[in-house]
Amino acid sequence: MKRNSYVHCSFDLVESFKPRVPKTRVIGKFVSEEAETPRICTADTIQHALLGIPRCADVMQNIQKFDMRIYIHVYYLTSEDIKFPTEEEVPDVKETHEVWILSEPQKIIRQDYEITDFKTSYHKDLNGIKHQILVGCKIKRVSNIDNISYFIDNIIPNLPKQKAEKFYELLKKFSYRTFMNSMDDEFMDKIQEIRKSPD
């Protein structure tokens, strides 16, 4: 029986699934990811889908620095309109098991999971760039959660409602994943200052 359900993982809530050329794709001196085909990037398992998230290991480590739980939104997408990209189209396809869905999925099921006991390793990619990758983790099914609301409630719990709503919209526009990936020590110190003095 032919499989027609694949997994898309995201740290951000996805409001709709429409094929597009990814903004964050591999672009390098030696290899680059195909930049013409609109697609929804998926994989066969959650673990493989996590490998396809840009800077996933860095994001998870930065979340952990705040002593927060790590949650991932998992979308199970059903479609017959799929493509298995080649290594020329997706250089790391052997690791990520990436599958492209080429039209809007027929069915979408969302389930959220908590990620624990994750392990990372430094890896040199095909463009010679050294970075961290996720090499393993445990996942546990949880009730659906919104990462941005969870972050605000835990980091700045006494923030006035109006300010909290503005901060929420800002993070939503910027994206939770991008925000967490951008964290450096100086930025983290500023967040801790805001945490102590929300006014």
Coordinates of C-alpha atoms in Angstrom, one line a residue:
M1 CA 0.0 0.0 0.0
K2 CA 1.4 3.4 -1.0
R3 CA 2.1 5.8 1.8
N4 CA 0.5 9.2 1.5
S5 CA 0.9 10.7 5.0
Y6 CA 4.1 12.7 5.9
V7 CA 5.3 14.8 8.8
H8 CA 6.0 18.5 9.1
C9 CA 7.5 19.8 12.4
S10 CA 7.6 23.4 13.5
F11 CA 8.3 25.5 16.6
D12 CA 5.7 27.9 15.3
L13 CA 2.0 27.3 14.7
V14 CA 1.3 26.9 11.0
E15 CA -2.0 28.5 10.0
S16 CA -2.1 27.1 6.5
F17 CA -0.1 24.8 4.3
K18 CA 0.6 26.1 0.8
P19 CA 3.5 25.1 -1.4
R20 CA 6.3 27.7 -1.6
V21 CA 10.1 27.9 -2.2
P22 CA 11.6 27.8 1.4
K23 CA 13.3 31.0 2.5
T24 CA 15.6 29.1 4.8
R25 CA 17.2 26.6 2.5
V26 CA 20.8 25.4 1.9
I27 CA 22.7 28.0 -0.1
G28 CA 26.4 27.4 -0.3
K29 CA 29.7 27.5 -2.2
F30 CA 29.6 23.9 -3.2
V31 CA 26.0 22.8 -2.9
S32 CA 22.6 24.6 -2.7
E33 CA 19.1 23.5 -2.4
E34 CA 16.7 23.7 -5.4
A35 CA 15.1 27.1 -5.6
E36 CA 12.4 26.8 -8.1
T37 CA 9.8 24.2 -7.0
P38 CA 7.1 25.4 -4.6
R39 CA 6.7 22.7 -2.0
I40 CA 5.8 21.8 1.6
C41 CA 8.8 20.1 3.2
T42 CA 8.0 17.0 5.1
A43 CA 9.7 13.8 6.2
D44 CA 8.7 10.2 7.0
T45 CA 9.3 10.5 10.8
I46 CA 9.4 13.2 13.5
Q47 CA 13.1 12.6 14.1
H48 CA 13.9 13.1 10.4
A49 CA 11.6 16.1 10.2
L50 CA 13.5 17.7 13.1
L51 CA 16.7 17.3 11.2
G52 CA 15.2 19.4 8.4
I53 CA 14.5 22.4 10.7
P54 CA 17.2 25.0 10.2
R55 CA 19.4 25.3 13.3
C56 CA 17.1 23.0 15.3
A57 CA 19.8 22.0 17.8
D58 CA 20.7 25.7 18.5
V59 CA 17.0 26.6 19.0
M60 CA 16.5 23.7 21.5
Q61 CA 19.7 24.6 23.4
N62 CA 18.6 28.2 23.7
I63 CA 15.1 27.2 25.0
Q64 CA 16.8 25.0 27.5
K65 CA 18.9 27.9 28.8
F66 CA 15.7 29.5 30.0
D67 CA 14.8 26.3 32.0
M68 CA 11.8 25.9 29.8
R69 CA 10.3 22.8 28.3
I70 CA 10.8 22.2 24.6
Y71 CA 7.7 21.7 22.6
I72 CA 7.3 21.0 18.9
H73 CA 4.2 21.2 16.7
V74 CA 3.8 18.1 14.5
Y75 CA 1.6 18.1 11.5
Y76 CA 0.6 14.9 9.7
L77 CA -0.2 15.8 6.1
T78 CA -2.0 13.6 3.7
S79 CA -1.4 14.1 0.0
E80 CA -1.0 12.0 -3.2
D81 CA 0.9 14.9 -4.9
I82 CA 4.4 14.1 -3.6
K83 CA 8.0 14.2 -4.9
F84 CA 11.1 12.5 -3.5
P85 CA 13.9 15.0 -4.1
T86 CA 17.3 14.0 -5.3
E87 CA 20.6 14.8 -3.6
E88 CA 21.1 17.5 -6.2
E89 CA 17.8 19.1 -5.2
V90 CA 18.3 18.6 -1.4
P91 CA 21.9 18.0 -0.5
D92 CA 21.1 16.4 2.9
V93 CA 18.2 14.3 1.8
K94 CA 19.9 11.1 3.0
E95 CA 19.9 12.4 6.5
T96 CA 16.5 14.2 6.6
H97 CA 14.5 11.8 4.3
E98 CA 12.8 14.9 3.0
V99 CA 9.7 14.5 0.9
W100 CA 8.0 17.4 -1.0
I101 CA 4.2 17.8 -1.1
L102 CA 3.5 19.8 -4.2
S103 CA -0.1 20.9 -3.6
E104 CA -2.2 21.8 -0.5
P105 CA -2.7 18.6 1.6
Q106 CA -6.0 16.8 1.6
K107 CA -5.9 16.3 5.3
I108 CA -4.0 17.9 8.2
I109 CA -3.8 16.5 11.8
R110 CA -1.8 18.4 14.4
Q111 CA -0.3 16.8 17.5
D112 CA 2.2 18.5 19.9
Y113 CA 5.1 16.8 21.6
E114 CA 7.6 17.6 24.3
I115 CA 11.3 17.0 23.4
T116 CA 13.5 15.7 26.1
D117 CA 17.0 14.1 26.5
F118 CA 18.2 15.5 23.2
K119 CA 21.8 15.1 22.1
T120 CA 23.8 17.2 19.7
S121 CA 27.0 16.9 17.8
Y122 CA 29.2 19.2 15.7
H123 CA 29.1 18.4 12.0
K124 CA 30.7 19.8 8.9
D125 CA 28.2 20.1 6.1
L126 CA 28.8 19.7 2.4
N127 CA 29.7 23.3 2.1
G128 CA 32.4 22.9 4.8
I129 CA 30.5 24.8 7.4
K130 CA 30.7 23.5 11.0
H131 CA 27.5 23.6 13.0
Q132 CA 25.5 21.6 15.6
I133 CA 23.0 19.0 14.5
L134 CA 20.5 17.0 16.5
V135 CA 21.6 13.4 16.8
G136 CA 18.9 12.0 19.1
C137 CA 16.0 12.9 21.5
K138 CA 13.0 11.5 23.2
I139 CA 9.5 12.8 22.4
K140 CA 6.3 12.6 24.5
R141 CA 2.8 13.5 23.4
V142 CA 1.3 16.5 25.2
S143 CA -1.8 18.6 25.0
N144 CA -1.6 21.3 22.3
I145 CA 0.3 24.3 23.3
D146 CA 1.4 27.7 21.8
N147 CA 5.2 28.2 22.2
I148 CA 5.0 32.0 22.2
S149 CA 2.3 32.1 24.9
Y150 CA 4.3 29.6 26.9
F151 CA 7.5 31.7 26.6
I152 CA 5.8 34.9 27.7
D153 CA 4.0 33.2 30.6
N154 CA 7.2 31.7 31.9
I155 CA 9.7 34.4 31.2
I156 CA 7.7 37.5 31.9
P157 CA 4.6 36.3 33.8
N158 CA 3.7 39.7 35.2
L159 CA 3.8 41.6 31.9
P160 CA 0.6 43.7 31.6
K161 CA -2.0 42.2 29.2
Q162 CA -1.6 44.9 26.6
K163 CA 2.2 44.6 26.5
A164 CA 1.9 40.9 26.5
E165 CA -0.4 41.0 23.4
K166 CA 2.0 43.3 21.6
F167 CA 5.0 41.1 22.4
Y168 CA 3.1 38.1 21.3
E169 CA 2.3 39.7 17.9
L170 CA 5.9 40.7 17.5
L171 CA 7.2 37.2 18.2
K172 CA 4.6 35.7 15.9
K173 CA 5.7 38.0 13.1
F174 CA 9.4 37.3 13.8
S175 CA 8.8 33.6 14.4
Y176 CA 9.5 31.8 17.7
R177 CA 12.2 29.6 16.0
T178 CA 14.0 32.6 14.5
F179 CA 13.8 34.5 17.9
M180 CA 15.3 31.5 19.8
N181 CA 17.9 31.0 17.1
S182 CA 19.0 34.6 17.4
M183 CA 19.6 34.4 21.1
D184 CA 23.2 35.3 22.2
D185 CA 24.4 35.9 25.8
E186 CA 23.9 39.7 25.5
F187 CA 20.3 39.3 24.3
M188 CA 19.6 36.7 27.0
D189 CA 20.8 39.2 29.6
K190 CA 18.4 41.8 28.3
I191 CA 15.5 39.3 28.4
Q192 CA 16.4 38.6 32.1
E193 CA 16.4 42.3 32.8
I194 CA 12.9 42.6 31.3
R195 CA 11.9 39.6 33.3
K196 CA 12.9 41.4 36.5
S197 CA 11.4 44.8 35.5
P198 CA 8.4 44.2 33.3
D199 CA 7.3 47.9 33.6

